[in-house]
XYZ file of C-alpha atoms in Angstrom:
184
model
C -3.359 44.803 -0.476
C -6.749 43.590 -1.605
C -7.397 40.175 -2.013
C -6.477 39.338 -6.428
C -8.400 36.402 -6.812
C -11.388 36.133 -4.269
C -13.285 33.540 -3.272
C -17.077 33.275 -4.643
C -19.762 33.652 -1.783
C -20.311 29.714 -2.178
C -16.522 28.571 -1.843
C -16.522 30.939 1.471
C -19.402 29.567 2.569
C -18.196 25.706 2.246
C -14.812 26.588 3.514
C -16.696 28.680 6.755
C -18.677 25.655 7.361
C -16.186 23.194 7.596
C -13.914 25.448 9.898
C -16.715 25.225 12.370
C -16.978 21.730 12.376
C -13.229 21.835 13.049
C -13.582 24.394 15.618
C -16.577 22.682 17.419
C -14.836 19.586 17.390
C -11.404 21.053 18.680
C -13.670 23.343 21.512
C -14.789 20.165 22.872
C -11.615 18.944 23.632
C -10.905 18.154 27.454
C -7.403 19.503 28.647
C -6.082 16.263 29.538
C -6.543 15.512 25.890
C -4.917 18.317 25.085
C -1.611 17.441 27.059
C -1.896 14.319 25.354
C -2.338 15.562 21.859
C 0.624 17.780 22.720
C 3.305 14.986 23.972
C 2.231 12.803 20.699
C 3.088 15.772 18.594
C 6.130 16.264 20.491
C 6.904 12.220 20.122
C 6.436 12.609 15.986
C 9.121 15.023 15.523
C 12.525 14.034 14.463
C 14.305 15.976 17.256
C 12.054 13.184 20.178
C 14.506 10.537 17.998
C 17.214 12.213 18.497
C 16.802 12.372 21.995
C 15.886 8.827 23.180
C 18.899 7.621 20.723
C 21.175 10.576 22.997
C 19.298 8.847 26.087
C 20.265 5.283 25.281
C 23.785 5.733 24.283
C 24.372 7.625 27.799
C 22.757 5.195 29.354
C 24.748 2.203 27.323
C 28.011 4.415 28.110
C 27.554 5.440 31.823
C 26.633 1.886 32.592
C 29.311 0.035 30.374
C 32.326 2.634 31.147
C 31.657 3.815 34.459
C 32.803 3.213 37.648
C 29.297 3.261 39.542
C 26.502 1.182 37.047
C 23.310 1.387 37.855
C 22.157 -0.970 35.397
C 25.460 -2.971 34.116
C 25.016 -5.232 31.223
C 22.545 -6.739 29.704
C 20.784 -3.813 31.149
C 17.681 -5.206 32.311
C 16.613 -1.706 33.890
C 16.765 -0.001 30.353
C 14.340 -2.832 28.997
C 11.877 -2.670 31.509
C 12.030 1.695 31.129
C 11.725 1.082 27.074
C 8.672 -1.314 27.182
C 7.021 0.773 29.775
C 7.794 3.735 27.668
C 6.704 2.072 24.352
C 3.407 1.155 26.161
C 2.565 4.163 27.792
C 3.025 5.621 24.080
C 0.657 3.234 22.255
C -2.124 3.992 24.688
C -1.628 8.130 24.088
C -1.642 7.570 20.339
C -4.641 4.839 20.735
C -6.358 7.803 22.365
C -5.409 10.347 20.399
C -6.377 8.637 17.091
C -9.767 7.527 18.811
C -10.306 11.218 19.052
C -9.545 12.233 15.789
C -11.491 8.761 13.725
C -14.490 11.145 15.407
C -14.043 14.014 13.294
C -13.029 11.662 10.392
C -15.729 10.165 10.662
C -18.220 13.526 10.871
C -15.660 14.330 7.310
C -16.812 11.307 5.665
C -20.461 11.291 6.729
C -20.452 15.009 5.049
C -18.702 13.810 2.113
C -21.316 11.320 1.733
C -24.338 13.299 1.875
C -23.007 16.516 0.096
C -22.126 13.241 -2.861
C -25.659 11.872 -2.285
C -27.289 15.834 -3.258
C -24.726 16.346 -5.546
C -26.158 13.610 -7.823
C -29.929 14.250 -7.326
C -29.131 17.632 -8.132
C -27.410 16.291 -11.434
C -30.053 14.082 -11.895
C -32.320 16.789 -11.976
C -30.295 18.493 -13.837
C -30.136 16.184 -16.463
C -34.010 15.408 -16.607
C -35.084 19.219 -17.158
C -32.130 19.350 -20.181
C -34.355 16.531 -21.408
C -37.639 18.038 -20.792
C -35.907 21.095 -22.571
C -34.965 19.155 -25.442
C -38.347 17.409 -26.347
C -40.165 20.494 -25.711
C -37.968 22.774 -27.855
C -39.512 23.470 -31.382
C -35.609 24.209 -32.224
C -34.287 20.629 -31.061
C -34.734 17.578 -33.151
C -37.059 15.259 -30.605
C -34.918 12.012 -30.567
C -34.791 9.029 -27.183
C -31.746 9.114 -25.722
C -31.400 5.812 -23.119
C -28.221 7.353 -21.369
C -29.957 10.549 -20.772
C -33.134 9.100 -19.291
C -31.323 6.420 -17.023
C -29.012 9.216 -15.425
C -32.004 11.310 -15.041
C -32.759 9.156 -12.512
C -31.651 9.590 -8.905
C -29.277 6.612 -7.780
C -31.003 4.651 -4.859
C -28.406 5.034 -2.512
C -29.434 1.769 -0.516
C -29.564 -0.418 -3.936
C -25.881 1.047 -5.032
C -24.666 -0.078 -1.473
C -26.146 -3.602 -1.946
C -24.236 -3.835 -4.803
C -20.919 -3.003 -3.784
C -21.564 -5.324 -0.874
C -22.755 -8.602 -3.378
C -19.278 -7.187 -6.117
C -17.723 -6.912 -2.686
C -18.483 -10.583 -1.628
C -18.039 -12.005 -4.921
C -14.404 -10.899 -4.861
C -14.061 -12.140 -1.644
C -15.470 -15.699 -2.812
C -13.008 -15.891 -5.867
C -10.081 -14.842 -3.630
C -10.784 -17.395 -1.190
C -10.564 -20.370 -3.918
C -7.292 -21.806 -4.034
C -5.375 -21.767 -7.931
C -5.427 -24.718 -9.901
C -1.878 -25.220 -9.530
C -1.683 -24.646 -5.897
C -4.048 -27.956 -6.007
C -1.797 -30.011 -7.798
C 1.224 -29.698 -5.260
């Protein structure tokens, strides 16, 4: 059944481009990674809960109803497993996430740029709709402000300096203690 709505050339073209990031990203992957990746997906399902709650209650029951514990109350062993457990997990996640902030980071630095052409391309845009309008014999010849200021490409270094100066102004204000938490 043929395809009802397909994509434009463009749209394919985007979507093929960002699959091969994903694919050269994933290719690289070493296998010990992989096992990794695969025991933290295994941890995030619901069923992994089920079974360390099944593992703990056997363990609670064989050691508090048999005849032969291995680890009677307080059971220290089942501590000592738990925390070695719980930090054997944090460092497979830590590494796992490290991994993946990489490509999340490749996402954002193409977000970025692909935002950055996006509005010279608007810019220019908007400039030769300008040029358009004073030039047409059709089109009453009148300033527009707006117009000419977004014609303009955005500096991209001077827009970052001033989030950074709103960005430590906020930071300033938050930092000052209220009035009334002076008076107490």
């Amino acid at each position: 059944m043929p395809d009802v709505n397909p994509l434009p050339d463009h749209v394919e073209q985007s979507v093929s481009s960002i699959m091969q990031m994903h694919r050269e990203h994933f290719a690289a992957i070493s296998p010990l990674q992989r096992l990794i990746d695969t025991i933290i997906a295994f941890a995030g399902r619901p069923v992994s809960a089920a079974l360390v709650i099944m593992l703990i209650v056997g363990w609670v029951a064989s050691n508090s109803f048999g005849s032969a514990a291995f680890d009677p109350p307080p059971f220290n062993a089942m501590h000592i497993s738990i925390s070695i457990l719980a930090l054997i997990m944090t460092f497979l996640i830590l590494t796992s996430q490290r991994r993946e902030d990489v490509l999340n980071t490749h996402r954002d630095q193409l977000t970025l740029e692909i935002s950055l052409l996006v509005e010279q391309k608007v810019a220019k845009a908007i400039a030769l709709i300008e040029e358009l309008r004073r030039d047409s014999p059709h089109l009453s010849n009148r300033s527009d402000a707006e117009a000419e200021a977004m014609a303009a490409p955005s500096d991209p270094m001077a827009v970052m300096a001033a989030i950074r100066g709103e960005t430590q102004a906020a930071a300033k204000i938050d930092d000052k203690p209220a009035k009334d938490d002076t008076a107490r």
